[in-house]
PDB file of C-alpha atoms in Angstrom:
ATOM      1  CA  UNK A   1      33.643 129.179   1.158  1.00  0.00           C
ATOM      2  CA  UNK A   2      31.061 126.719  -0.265  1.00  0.00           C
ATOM      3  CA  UNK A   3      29.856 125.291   3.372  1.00  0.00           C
ATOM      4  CA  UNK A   4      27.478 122.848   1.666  1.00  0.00           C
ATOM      5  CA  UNK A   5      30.256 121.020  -0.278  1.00  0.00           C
ATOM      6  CA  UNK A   6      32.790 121.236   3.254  1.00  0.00           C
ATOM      7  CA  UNK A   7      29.605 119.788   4.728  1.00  0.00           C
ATOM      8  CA  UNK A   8      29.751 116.646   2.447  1.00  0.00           C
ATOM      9  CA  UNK A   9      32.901 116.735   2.306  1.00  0.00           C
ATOM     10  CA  UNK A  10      34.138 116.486   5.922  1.00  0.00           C
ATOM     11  CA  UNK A  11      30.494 113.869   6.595  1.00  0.00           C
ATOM     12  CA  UNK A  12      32.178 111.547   3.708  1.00  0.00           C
ATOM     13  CA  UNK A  13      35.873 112.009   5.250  1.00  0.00           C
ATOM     14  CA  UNK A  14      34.630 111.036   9.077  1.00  0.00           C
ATOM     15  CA  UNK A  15      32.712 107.733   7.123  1.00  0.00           C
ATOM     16  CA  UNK A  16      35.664 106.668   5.642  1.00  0.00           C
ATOM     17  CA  UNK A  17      37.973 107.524   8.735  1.00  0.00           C
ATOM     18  CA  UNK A  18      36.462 104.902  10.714  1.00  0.00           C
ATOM     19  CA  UNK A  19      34.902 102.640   8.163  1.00  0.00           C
ATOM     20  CA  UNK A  20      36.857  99.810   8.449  1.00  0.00           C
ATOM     21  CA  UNK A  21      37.025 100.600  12.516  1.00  0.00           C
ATOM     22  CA  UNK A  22      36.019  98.937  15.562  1.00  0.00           C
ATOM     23  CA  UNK A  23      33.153 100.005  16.422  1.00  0.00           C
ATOM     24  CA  UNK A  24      33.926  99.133  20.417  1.00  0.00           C
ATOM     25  CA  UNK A  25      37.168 101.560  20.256  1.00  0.00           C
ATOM     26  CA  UNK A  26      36.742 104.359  23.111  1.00  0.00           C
ATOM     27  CA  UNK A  27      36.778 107.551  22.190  1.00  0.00           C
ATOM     28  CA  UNK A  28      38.879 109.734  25.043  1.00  0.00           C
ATOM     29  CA  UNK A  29      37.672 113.043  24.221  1.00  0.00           C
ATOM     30  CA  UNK A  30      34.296 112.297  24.745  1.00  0.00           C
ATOM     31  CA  UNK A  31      34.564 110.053  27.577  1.00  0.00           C
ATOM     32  CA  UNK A  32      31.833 106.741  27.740  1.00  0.00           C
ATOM     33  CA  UNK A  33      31.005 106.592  24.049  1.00  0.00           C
ATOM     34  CA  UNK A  34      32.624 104.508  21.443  1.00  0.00           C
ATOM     35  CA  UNK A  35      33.384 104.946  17.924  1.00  0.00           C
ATOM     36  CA  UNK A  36      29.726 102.866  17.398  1.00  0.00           C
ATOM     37  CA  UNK A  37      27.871 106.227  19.524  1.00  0.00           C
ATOM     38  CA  UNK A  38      29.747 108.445  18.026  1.00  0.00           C
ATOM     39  CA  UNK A  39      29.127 107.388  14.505  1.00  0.00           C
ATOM     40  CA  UNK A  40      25.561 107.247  15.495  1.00  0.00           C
ATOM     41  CA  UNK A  41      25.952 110.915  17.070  1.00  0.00           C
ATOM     42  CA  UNK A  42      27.104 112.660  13.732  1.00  0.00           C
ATOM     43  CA  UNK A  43      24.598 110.357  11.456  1.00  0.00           C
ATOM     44  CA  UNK A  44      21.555 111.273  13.626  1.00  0.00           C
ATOM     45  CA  UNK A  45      22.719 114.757  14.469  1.00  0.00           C
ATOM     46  CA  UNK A  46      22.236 116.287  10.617  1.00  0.00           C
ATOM     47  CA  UNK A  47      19.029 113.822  10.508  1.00  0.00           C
ATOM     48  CA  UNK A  48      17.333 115.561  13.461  1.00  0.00           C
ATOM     49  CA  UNK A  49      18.803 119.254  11.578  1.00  0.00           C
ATOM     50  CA  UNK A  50      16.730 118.153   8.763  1.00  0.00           C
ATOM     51  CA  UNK A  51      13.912 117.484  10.172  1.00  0.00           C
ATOM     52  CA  UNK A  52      13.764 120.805  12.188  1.00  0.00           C
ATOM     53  CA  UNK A  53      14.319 122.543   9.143  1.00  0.00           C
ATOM     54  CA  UNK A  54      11.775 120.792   6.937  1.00  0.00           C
ATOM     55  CA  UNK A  55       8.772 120.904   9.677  1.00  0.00           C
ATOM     56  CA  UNK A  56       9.872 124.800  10.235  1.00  0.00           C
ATOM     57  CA  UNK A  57      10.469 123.917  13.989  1.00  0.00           C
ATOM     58  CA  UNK A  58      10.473 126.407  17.230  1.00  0.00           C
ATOM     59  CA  UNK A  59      11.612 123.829  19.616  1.00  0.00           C
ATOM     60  CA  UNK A  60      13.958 121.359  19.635  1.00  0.00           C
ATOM     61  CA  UNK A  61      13.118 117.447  17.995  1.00  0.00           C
ATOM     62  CA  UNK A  62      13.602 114.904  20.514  1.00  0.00           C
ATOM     63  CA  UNK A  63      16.480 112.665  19.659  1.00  0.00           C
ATOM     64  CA  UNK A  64      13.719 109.234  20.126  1.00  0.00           C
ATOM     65  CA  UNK A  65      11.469 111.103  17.783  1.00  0.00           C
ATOM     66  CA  UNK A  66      14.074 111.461  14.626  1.00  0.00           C
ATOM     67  CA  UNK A  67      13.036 109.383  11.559  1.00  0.00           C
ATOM     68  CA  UNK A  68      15.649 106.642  10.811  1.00  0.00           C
ATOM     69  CA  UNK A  69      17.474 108.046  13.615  1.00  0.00           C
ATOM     70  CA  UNK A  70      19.565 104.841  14.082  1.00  0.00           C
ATOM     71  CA  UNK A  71      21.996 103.593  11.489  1.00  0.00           C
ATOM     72  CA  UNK A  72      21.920 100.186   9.625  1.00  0.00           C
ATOM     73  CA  UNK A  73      23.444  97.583  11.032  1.00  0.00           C
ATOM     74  CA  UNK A  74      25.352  96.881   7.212  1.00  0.00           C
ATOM     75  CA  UNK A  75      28.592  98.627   7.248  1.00  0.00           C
ATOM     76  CA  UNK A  76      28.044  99.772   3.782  1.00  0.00           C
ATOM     77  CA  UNK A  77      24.468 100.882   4.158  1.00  0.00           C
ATOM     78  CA  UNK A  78      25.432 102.532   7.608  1.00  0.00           C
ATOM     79  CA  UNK A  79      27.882 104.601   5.683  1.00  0.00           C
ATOM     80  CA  UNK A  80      25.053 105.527   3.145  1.00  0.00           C
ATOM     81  CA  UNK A  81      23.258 106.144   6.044  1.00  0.00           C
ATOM     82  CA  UNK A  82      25.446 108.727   7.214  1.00  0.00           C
ATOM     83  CA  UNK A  83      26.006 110.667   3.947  1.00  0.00           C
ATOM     84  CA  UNK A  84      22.839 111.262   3.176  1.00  0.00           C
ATOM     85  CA  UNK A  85      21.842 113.274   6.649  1.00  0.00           C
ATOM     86  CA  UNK A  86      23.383 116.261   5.238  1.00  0.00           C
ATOM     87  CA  UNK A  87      21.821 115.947   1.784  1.00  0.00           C
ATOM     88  CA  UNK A  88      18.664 115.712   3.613  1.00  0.00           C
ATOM     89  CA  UNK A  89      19.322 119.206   5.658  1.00  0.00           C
ATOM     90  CA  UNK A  90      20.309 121.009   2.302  1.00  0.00           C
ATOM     91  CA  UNK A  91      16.937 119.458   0.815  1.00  0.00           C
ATOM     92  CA  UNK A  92      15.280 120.878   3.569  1.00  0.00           C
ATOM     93  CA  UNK A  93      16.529 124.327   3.430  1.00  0.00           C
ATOM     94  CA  UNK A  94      15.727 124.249  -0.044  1.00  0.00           C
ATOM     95  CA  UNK A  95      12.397 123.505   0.187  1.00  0.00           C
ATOM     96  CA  UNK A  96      11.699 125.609   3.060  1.00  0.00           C
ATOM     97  CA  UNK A  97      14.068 128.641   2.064  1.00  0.00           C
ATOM     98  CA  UNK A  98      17.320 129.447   3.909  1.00  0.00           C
ATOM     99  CA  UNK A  99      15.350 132.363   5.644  1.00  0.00           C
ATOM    100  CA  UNK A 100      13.098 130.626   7.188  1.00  0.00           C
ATOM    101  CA  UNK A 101      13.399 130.792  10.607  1.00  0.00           C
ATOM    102  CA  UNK A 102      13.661 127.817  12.816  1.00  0.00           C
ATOM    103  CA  UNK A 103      15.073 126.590  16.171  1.00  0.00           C
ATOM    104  CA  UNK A 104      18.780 126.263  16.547  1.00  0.00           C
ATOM    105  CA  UNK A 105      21.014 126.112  19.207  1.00  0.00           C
ATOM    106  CA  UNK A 106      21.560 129.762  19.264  1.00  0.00           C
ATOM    107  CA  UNK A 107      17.705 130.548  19.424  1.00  0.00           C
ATOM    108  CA  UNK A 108      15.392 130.891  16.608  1.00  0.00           C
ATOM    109  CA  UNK A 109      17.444 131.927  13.660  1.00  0.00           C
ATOM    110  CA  UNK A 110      17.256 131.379   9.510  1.00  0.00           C
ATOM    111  CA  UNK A 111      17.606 127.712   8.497  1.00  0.00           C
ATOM    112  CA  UNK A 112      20.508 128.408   6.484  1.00  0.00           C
ATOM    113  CA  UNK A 113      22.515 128.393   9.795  1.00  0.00           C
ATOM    114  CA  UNK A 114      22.618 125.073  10.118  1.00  0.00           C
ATOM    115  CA  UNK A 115      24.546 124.075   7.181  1.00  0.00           C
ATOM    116  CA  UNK A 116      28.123 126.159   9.049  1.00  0.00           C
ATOM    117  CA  UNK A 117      27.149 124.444  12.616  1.00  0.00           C
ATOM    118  CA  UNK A 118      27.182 120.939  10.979  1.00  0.00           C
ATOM    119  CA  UNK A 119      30.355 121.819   9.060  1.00  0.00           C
ATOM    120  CA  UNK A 120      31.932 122.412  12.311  1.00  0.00           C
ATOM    121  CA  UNK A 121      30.369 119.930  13.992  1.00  0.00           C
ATOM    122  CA  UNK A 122      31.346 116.953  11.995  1.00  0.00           C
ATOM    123  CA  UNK A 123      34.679 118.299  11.428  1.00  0.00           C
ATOM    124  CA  UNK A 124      35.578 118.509  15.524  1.00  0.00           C
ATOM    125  CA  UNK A 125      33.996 115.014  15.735  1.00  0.00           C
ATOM    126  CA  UNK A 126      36.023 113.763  13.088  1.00  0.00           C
ATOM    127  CA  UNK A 127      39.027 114.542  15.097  1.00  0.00           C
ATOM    128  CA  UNK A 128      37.920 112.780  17.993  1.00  0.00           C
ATOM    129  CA  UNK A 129      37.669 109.660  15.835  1.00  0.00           C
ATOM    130  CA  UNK A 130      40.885 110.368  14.374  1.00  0.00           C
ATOM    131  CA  UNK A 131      42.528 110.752  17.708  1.00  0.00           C
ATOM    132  CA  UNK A 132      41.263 107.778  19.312  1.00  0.00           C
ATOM    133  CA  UNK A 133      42.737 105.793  16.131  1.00  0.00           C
ATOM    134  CA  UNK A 134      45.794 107.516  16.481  1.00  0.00           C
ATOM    135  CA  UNK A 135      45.372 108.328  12.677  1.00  0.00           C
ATOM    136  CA  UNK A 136      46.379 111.638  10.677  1.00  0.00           C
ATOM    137  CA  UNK A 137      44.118 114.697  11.273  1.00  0.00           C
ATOM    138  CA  UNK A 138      44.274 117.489   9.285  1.00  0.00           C
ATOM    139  CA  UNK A 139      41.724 120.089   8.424  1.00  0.00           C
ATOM    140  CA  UNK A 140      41.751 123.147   5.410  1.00  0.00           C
ATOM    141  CA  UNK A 141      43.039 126.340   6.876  1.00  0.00           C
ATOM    142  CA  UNK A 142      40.471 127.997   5.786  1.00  0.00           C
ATOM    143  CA  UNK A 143      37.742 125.669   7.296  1.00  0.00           C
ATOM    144  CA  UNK A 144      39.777 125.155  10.662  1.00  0.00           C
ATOM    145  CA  UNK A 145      39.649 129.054  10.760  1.00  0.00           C
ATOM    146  CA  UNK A 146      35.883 129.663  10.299  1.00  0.00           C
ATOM    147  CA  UNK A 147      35.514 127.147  12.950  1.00  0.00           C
ATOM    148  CA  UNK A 148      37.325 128.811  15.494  1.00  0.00           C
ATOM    149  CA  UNK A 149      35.191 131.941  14.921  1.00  0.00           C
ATOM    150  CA  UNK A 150      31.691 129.829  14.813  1.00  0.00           C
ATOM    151  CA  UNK A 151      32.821 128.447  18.235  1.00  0.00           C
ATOM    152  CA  UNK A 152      33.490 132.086  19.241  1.00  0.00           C
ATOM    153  CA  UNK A 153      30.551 133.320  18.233  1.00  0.00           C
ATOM    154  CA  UNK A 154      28.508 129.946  20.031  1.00  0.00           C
ATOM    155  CA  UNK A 155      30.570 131.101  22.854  1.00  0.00           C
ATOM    156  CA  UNK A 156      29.198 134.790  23.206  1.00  0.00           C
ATOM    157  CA  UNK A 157      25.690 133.859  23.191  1.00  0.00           C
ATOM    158  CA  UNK A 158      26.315 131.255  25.732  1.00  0.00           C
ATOM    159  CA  UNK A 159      28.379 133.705  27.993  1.00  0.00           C
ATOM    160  CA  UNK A 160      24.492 135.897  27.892  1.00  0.00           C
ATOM    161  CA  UNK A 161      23.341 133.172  30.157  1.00  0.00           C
ATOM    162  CA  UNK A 162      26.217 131.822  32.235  1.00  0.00           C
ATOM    163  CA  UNK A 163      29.266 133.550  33.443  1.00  0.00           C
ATOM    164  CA  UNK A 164      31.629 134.959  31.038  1.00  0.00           C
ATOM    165  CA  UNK A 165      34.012 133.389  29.460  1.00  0.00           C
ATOM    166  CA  UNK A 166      36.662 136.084  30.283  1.00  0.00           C
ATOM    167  CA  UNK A 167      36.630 138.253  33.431  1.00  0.00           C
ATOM    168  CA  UNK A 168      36.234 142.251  33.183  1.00  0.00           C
ATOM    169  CA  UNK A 169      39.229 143.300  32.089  1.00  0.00           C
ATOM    170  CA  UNK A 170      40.675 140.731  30.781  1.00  0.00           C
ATOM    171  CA  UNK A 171      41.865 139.778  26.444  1.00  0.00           C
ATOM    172  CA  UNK A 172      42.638 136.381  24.923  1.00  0.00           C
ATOM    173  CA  UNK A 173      44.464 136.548  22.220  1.00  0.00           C
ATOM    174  CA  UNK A 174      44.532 133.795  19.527  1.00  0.00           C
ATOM    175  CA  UNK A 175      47.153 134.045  15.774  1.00  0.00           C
ATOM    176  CA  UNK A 176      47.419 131.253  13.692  1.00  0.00           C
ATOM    177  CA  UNK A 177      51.119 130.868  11.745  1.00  0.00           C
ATOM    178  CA  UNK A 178      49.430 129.300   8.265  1.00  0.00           C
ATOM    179  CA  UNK A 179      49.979 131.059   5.691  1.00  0.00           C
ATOM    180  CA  UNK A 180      47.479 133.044   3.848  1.00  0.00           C
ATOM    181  CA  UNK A 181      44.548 133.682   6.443  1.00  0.00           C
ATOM    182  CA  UNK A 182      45.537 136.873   6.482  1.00  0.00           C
ATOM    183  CA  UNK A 183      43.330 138.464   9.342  1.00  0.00           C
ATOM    184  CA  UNK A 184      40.851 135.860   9.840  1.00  0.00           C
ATOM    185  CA  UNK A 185      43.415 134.044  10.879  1.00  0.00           C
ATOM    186  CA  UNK A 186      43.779 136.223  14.671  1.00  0.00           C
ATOM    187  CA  UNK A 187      40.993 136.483  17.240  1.00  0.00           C
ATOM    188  CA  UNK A 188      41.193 138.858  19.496  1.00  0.00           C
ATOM    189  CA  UNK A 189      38.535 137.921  22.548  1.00  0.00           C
ATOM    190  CA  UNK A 190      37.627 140.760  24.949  1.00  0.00           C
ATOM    191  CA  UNK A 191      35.687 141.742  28.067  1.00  0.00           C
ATOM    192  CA  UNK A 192      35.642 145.491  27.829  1.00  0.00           C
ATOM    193  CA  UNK A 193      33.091 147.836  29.139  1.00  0.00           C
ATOM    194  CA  UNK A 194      30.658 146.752  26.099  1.00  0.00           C
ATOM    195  CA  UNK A 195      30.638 143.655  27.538  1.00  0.00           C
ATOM    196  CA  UNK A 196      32.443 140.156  25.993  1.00  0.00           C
ATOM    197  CA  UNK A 197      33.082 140.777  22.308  1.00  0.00           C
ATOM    198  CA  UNK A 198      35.667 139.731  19.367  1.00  0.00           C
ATOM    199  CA  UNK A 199      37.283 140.580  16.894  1.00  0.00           C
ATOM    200  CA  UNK A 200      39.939 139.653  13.682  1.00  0.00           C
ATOM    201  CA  UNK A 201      42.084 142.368  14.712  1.00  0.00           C
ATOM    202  CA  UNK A 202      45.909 141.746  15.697  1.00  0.00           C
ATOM    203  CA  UNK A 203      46.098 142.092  19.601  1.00  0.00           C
ATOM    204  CA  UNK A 204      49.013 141.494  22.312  1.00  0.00           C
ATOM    205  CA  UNK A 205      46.044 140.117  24.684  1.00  0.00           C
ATOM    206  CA  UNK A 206      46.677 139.389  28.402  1.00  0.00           C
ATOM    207  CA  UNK A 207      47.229 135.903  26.745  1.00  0.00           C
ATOM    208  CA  UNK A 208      48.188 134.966  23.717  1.00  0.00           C
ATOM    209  CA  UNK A 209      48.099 131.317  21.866  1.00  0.00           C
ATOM    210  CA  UNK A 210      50.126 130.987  18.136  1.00  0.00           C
ATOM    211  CA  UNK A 211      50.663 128.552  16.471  1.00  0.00           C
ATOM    212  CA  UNK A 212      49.241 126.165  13.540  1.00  0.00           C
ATOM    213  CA  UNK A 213      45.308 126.756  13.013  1.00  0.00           C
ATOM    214  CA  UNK A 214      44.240 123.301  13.322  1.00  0.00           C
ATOM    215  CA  UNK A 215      45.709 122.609  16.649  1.00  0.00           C
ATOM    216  CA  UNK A 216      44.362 125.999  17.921  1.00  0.00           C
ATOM    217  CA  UNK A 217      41.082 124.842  16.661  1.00  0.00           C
ATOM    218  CA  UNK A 218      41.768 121.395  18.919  1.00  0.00           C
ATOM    219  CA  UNK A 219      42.730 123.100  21.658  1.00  0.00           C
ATOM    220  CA  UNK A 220      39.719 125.727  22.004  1.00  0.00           C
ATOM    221  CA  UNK A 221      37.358 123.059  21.625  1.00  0.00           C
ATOM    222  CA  UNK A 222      39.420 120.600  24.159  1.00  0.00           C
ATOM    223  CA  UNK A 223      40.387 117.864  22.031  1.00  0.00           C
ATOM    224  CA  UNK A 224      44.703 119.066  23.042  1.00  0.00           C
ATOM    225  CA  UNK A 225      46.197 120.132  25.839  1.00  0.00           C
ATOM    226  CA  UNK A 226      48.350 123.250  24.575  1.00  0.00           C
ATOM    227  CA  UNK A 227      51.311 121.550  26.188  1.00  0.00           C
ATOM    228  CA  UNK A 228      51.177 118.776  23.287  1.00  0.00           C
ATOM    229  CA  UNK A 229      50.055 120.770  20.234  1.00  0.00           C
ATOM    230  CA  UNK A 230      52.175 123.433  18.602  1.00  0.00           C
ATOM    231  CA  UNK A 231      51.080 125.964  20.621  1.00  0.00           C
ATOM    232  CA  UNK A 232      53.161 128.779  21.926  1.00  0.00           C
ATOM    233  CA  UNK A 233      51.280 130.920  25.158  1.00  0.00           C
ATOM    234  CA  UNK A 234      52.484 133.918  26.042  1.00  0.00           C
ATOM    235  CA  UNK A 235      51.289 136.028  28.962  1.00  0.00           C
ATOM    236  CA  UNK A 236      48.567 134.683  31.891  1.00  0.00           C
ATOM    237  CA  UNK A 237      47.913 131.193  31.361  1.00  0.00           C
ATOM    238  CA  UNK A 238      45.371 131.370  33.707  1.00  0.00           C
ATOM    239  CA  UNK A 239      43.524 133.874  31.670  1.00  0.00           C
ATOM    240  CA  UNK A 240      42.902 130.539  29.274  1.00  0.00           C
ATOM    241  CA  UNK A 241      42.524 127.845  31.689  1.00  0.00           C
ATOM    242  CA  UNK A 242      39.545 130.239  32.977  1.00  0.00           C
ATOM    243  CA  UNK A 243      38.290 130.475  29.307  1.00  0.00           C
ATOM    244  CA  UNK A 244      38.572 126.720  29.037  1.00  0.00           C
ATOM    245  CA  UNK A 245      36.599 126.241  32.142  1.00  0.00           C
ATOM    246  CA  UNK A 246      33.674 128.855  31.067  1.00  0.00           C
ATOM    247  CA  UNK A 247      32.856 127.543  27.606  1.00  0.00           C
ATOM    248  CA  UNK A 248      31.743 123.909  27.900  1.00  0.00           C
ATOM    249  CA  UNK A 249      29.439 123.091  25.143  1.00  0.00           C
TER     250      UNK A 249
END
């Protein structure tokens, strides 16, 4: 998968999704902001990437201290505005070498990582726009699928420092019905004696989701309740609510 081009790609898609929006519409799934703060969340997000990457950071850049952190107030400039954050991180990690290592939210890793965490990040923020317009939201498999494991993955290394996601014991089971995923399109989430780990492999789990990758993608990351996605569950539904609970982010 070329993540730079899905990076542009789904950044230019969320522009245009709420372009010609209202910038006052409420967005549910992230409750007190509006389309206007959310816009300005994915714009200044990839801005403050970029300039972590390009001054080689170890700590965080404070979101008051991003350069042209706020977007113009022209819609047309404001889109321009957005679209070029991401060009600005894959500048950046050219300049400064996708090895180089740099703060991220998963610790100090290469600066390359940044490019798949924006992917997903714009794309899960583009269906919260798209949900509170009530428009169309669909997502390549193949993207939808990555992002479920990225989240995973965010979702062991924050399990290190809070409570696991999934008691000893205890499987989640995930299978998405697209066709051609092949095996990275199951997850199979566990809490053995190696402690919380994951796999692609096919599993019965002590519960198991199926159904279309994009709405398990919406569901893991709480933008659907299973009960109005295409989601079958089979087995301990509390074994999920618990996940749910465990892996705010």
């Amino acid at each position: 998968m070329d993540f730079r081009a899905a990076l542009l790609d789904q950044t230019q898609a969320f522009g245009e999704l709420i372009r010609s929006a209202d910038p006052s519409t409420p967005v549910p799934t992230c409750p007190d902001w509006t389309l206007k703060q959310l816009f300005r969340h994915v714009g200044r997000g990839t801005r403050w990437a970029a300039q972590i990457i390009a001054e080689r950071r170890t700590e965080p850049v404070a979101p008051s201290d991003v350069r042209n952190g706020k977007p113009p107030d022209d819609p047309d400039a404001a889109i321009e505005w957005l679209n070029g954050g991401p060009q600005q991180v894959i500048m950046a990690i050219d300049q400064v070498g996708s090895d180089a290592r740099v703060w991220t939210a998963a610790g100090i890793r290469p600066a390359g990582w940044w490019i798949r965490r924006l992917l997903h990040e714009v794309g899960v923020h583009r269906a919260d726009a798209a949900l509170s317009l009530g428009a169309d939201y669909a997502m390549p498999p193949d993207i939808a699928a990555d992002a479920i494991s990225e989240w995973i993955e965010l979702m062991m290394l924050q399990s290190q420092r809070l409570k696991p996601a999934l008691d000893r014991g205890r499987t989640l089971h995930l299978h998405a019905t697209d066709a051609d995923l092949g095996p990275t399109g199951e997850w199979t989430i566990s809490n053995d004696e190696h402690g919380l780990t994951w796999t692609h492999d096919h599993g019965k789990g002590d519960v198991a989701l199926r159904g279309p990758v994009r709405d398990l993608l919406l569901a893991l990351v709480r933008r659907g309740q299973v009960s109005e996605l295409d989601i079958e569950v089979f087995g301990d539904e509390a074994v999920w609510d618990a996940w749910l609970q465990r892996t705010p982010f």
